mmCIF file of C-alpha atoms in Angstrom:
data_model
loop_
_atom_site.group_PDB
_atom_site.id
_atom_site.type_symbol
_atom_site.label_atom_id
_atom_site.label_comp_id
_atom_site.label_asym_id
_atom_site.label_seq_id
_atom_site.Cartn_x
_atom_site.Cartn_y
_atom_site.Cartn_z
ATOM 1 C CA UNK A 984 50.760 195.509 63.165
ATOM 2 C CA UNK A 985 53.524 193.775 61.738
ATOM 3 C CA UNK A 986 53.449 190.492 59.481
ATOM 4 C CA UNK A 987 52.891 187.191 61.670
ATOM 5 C CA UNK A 988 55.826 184.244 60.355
ATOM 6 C CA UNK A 989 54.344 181.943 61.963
ATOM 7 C CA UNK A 990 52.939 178.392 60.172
ATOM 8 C CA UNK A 991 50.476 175.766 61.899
ATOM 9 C CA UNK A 992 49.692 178.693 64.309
ATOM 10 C CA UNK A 993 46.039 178.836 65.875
ATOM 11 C CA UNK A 994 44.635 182.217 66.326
ATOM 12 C CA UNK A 995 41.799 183.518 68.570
ATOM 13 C CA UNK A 996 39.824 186.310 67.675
ATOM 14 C CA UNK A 997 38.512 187.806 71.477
ATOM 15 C CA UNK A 998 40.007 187.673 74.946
ATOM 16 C CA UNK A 999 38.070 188.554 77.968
ATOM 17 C CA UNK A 1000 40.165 189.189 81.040
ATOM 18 C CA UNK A 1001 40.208 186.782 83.681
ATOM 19 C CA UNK A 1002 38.484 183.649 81.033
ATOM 20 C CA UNK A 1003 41.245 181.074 80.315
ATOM 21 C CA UNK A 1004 39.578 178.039 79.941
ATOM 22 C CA UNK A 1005 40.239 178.145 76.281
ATOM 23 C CA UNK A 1006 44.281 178.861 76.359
ATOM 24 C CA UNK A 1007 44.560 176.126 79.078
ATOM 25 C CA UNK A 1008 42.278 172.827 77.042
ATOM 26 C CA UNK A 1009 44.406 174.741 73.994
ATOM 27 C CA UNK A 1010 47.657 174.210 75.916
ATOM 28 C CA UNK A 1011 46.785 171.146 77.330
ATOM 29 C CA UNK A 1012 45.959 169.611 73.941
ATOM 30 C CA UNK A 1013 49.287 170.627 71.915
ATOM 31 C CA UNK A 1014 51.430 167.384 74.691
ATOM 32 C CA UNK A 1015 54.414 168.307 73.736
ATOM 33 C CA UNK A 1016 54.098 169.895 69.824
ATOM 34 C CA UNK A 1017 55.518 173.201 69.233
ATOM 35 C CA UNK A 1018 52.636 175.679 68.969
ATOM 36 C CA UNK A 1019 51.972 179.307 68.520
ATOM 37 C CA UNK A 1020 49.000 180.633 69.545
ATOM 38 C CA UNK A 1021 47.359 184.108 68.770
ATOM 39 C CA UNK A 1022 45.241 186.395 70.473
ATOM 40 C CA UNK A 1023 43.590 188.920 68.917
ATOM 41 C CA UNK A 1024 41.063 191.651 70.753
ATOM 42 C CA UNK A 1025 40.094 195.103 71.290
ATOM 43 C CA UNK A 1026 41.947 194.737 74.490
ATOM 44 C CA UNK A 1027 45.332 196.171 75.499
ATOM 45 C CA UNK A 1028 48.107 194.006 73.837
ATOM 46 C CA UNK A 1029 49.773 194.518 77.211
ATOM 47 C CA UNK A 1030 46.885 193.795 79.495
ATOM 48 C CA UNK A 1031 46.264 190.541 77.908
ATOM 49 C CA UNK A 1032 50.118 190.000 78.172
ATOM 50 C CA UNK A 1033 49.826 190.530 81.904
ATOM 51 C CA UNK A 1034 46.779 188.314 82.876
ATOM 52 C CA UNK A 1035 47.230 185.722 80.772
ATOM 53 C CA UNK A 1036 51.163 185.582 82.444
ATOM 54 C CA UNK A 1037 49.698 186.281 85.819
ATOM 55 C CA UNK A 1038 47.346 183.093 85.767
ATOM 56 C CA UNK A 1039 48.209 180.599 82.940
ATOM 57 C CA UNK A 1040 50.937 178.255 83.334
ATOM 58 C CA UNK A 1041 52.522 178.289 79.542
ATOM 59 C CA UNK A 1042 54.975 175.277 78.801
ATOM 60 C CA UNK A 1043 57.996 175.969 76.859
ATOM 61 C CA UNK A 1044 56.184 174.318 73.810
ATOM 62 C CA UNK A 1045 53.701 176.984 73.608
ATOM 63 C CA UNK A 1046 54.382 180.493 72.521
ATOM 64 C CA UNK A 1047 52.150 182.863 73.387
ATOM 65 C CA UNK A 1048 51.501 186.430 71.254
ATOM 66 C CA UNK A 1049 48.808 189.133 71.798
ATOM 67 C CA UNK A 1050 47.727 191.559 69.349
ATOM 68 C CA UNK A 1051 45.564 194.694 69.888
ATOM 69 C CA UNK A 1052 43.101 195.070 66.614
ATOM 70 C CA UNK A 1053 39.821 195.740 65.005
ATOM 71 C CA UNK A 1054 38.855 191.583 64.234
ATOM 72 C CA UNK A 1055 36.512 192.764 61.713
ATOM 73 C CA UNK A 1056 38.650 194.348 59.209
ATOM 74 C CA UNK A 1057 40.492 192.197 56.535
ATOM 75 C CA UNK A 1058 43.258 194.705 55.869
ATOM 76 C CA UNK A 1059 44.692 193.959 59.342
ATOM 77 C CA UNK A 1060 43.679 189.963 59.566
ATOM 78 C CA UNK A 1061 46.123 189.345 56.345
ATOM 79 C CA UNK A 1062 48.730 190.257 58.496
ATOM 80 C CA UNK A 1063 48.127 187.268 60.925
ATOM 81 C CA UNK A 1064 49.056 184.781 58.328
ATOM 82 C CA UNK A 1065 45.453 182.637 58.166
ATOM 83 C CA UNK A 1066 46.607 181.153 55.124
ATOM 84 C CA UNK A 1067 49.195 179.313 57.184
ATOM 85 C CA UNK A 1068 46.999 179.070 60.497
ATOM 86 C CA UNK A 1069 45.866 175.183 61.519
ATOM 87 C CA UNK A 1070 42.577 176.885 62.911
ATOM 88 C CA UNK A 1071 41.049 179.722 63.714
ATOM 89 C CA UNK A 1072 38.823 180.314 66.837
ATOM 90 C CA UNK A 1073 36.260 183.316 66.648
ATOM 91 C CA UNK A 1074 35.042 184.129 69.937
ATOM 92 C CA UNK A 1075 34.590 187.851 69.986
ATOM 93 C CA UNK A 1076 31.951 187.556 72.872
ATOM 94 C CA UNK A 1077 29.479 189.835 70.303
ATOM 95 C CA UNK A 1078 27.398 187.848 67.973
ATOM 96 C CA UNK A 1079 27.537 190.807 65.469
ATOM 97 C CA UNK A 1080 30.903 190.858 65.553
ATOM 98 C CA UNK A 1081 31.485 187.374 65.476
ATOM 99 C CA UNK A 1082 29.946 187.195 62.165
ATOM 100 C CA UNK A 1083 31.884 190.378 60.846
ATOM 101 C CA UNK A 1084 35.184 188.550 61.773
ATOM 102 C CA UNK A 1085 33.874 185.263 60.189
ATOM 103 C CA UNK A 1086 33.478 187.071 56.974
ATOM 104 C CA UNK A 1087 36.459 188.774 56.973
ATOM 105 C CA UNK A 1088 38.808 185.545 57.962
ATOM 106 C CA UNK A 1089 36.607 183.816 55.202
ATOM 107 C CA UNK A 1090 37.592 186.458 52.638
ATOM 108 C CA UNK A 1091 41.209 186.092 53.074
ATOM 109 C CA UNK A 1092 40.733 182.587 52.836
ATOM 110 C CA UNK A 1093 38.788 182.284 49.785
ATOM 111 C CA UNK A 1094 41.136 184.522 48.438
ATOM 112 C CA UNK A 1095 44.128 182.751 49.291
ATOM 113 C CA UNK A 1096 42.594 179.522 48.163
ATOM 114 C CA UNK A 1097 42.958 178.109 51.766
ATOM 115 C CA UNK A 1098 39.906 175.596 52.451
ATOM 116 C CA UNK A 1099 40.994 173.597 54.814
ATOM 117 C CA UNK A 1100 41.298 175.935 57.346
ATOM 118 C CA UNK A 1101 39.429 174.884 60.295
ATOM 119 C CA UNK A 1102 37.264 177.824 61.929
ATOM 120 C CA UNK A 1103 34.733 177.530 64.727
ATOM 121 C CA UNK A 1104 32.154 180.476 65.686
ATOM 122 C CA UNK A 1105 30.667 180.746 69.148
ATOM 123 C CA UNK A 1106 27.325 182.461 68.834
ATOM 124 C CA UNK A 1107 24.865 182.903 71.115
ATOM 125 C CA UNK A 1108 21.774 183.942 69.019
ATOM 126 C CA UNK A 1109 20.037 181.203 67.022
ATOM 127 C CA UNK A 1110 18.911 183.881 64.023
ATOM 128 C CA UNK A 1111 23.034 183.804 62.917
ATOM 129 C CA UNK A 1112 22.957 179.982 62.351
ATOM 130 C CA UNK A 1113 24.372 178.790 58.704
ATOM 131 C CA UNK A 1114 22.955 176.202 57.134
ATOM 132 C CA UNK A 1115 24.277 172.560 57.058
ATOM 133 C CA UNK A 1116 25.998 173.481 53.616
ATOM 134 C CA UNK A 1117 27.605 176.836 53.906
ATOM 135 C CA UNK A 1118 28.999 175.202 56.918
ATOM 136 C CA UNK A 1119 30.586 172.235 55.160
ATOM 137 C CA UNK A 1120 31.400 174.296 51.993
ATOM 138 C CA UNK A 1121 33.733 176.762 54.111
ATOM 139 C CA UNK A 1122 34.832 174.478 56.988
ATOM 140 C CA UNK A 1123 33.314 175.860 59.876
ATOM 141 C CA UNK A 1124 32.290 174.619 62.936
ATOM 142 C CA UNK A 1125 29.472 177.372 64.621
ATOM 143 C CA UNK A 1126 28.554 176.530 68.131
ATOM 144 C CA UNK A 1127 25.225 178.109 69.636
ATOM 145 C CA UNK A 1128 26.891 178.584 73.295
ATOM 146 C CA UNK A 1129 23.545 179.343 74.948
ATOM 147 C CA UNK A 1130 21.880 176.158 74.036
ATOM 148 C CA UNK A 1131 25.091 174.333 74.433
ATOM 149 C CA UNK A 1132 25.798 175.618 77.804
ATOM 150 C CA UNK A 1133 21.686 174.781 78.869
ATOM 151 C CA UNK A 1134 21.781 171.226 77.464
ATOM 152 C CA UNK A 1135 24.857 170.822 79.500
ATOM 153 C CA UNK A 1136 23.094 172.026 82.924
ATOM 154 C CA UNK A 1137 19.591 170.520 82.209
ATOM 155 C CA UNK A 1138 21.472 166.898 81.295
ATOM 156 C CA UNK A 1139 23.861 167.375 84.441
ATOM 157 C CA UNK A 1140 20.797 167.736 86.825
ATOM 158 C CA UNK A 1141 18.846 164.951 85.575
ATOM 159 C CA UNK A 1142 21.889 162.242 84.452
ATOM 160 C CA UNK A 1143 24.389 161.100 87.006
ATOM 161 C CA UNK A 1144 27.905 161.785 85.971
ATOM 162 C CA UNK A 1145 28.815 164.263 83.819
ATOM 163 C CA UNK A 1146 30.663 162.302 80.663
ATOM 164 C CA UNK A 1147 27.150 160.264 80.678
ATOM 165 C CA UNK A 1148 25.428 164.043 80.283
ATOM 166 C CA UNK A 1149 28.370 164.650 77.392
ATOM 167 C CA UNK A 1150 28.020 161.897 75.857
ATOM 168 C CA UNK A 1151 23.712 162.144 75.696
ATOM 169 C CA UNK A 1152 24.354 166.061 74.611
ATOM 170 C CA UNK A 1153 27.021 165.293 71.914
ATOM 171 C CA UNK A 1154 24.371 162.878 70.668
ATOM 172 C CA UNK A 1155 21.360 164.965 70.205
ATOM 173 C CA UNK A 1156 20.775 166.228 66.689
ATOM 174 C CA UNK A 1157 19.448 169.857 65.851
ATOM 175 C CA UNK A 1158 16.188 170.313 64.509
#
């Protein structure tokens, strides 16, 4: 519960035991900069402590802290310092709750006049979609994992090689 010191900091809002794809391309894309990152969940502080120790190889560059707390409620996020974060990563794993958190970060940062705070949302239901504009008005980035994640599969199967399927997907615009 105490006061986060940290500046340039990225913090993640949901951890799900055993799923560190996003810590390692994190990681991997800091080289060799000095980074904290933060997890924040409803898990155990210490049972994220212990898998994420048990399975992810952290460089010396990369400092690692776990909190245990309710990401919905803006009384405990202003303790994580977002006004000083580089980005913020909501991934809760719960649409409903992704879009409690996203209000709650956004809050904080409208209040502390930080706008260019880069946040990205992964939802997996279509109906919590913003708009072209309230996207680029608050700086997020909200990624519809379901249709991501079936564009990636259907492309795969019918192009050969898979940064030729990346590169069709990334091209695609929404309807």
């Amino acid at each position: 519960t105490s006061f986060i010191i940290e500046h340039n900091h990225i913090i993640i809002f949901g951890y799900a035991e055993g799923e560190h794809t996003l810590l390692e391309q994190l990681i991997l894309s800091q080289d060799n900069k000095q980074r904290t990152i933060l997890i924040c969940s409803d898990s155990p502080k210490s049972q994220m402590e212990n898998d994420i120790k048990a399975s992810v190889n952290i460089p010396k560059n990369i400092k690692i802290l776990c909190r245990t707390i309710d990401t919905t409620d803006p009384n405990v996020i202003k303790n994580l310092s977002i006004e000083n974060a580089k980005a913020v990563i909501i991934n809760t794993f719960d649409d409903d709750k992704n879009l409690r958190t996203l209000l709650a970060v956004n809050l904080l940062c409208n209040k502390n006049g930080n706008t260019d705070l880069r946040v990205v949302v992964a939802m997996k239901n279509n109906d919590y979609l913003l708009t072209e504009d309230d996207l680029h008005l608050n700086n997020l980035i909200m990624l519809q994992t379901n249709d991501t994640i079936a564009r990636v599969i259907a492309h795969t199967c019918v192009t050969s090689g898979l940064s030729s399927a990346f590169t069709e997907i990334m091209s695609i615009n929404k309807t």
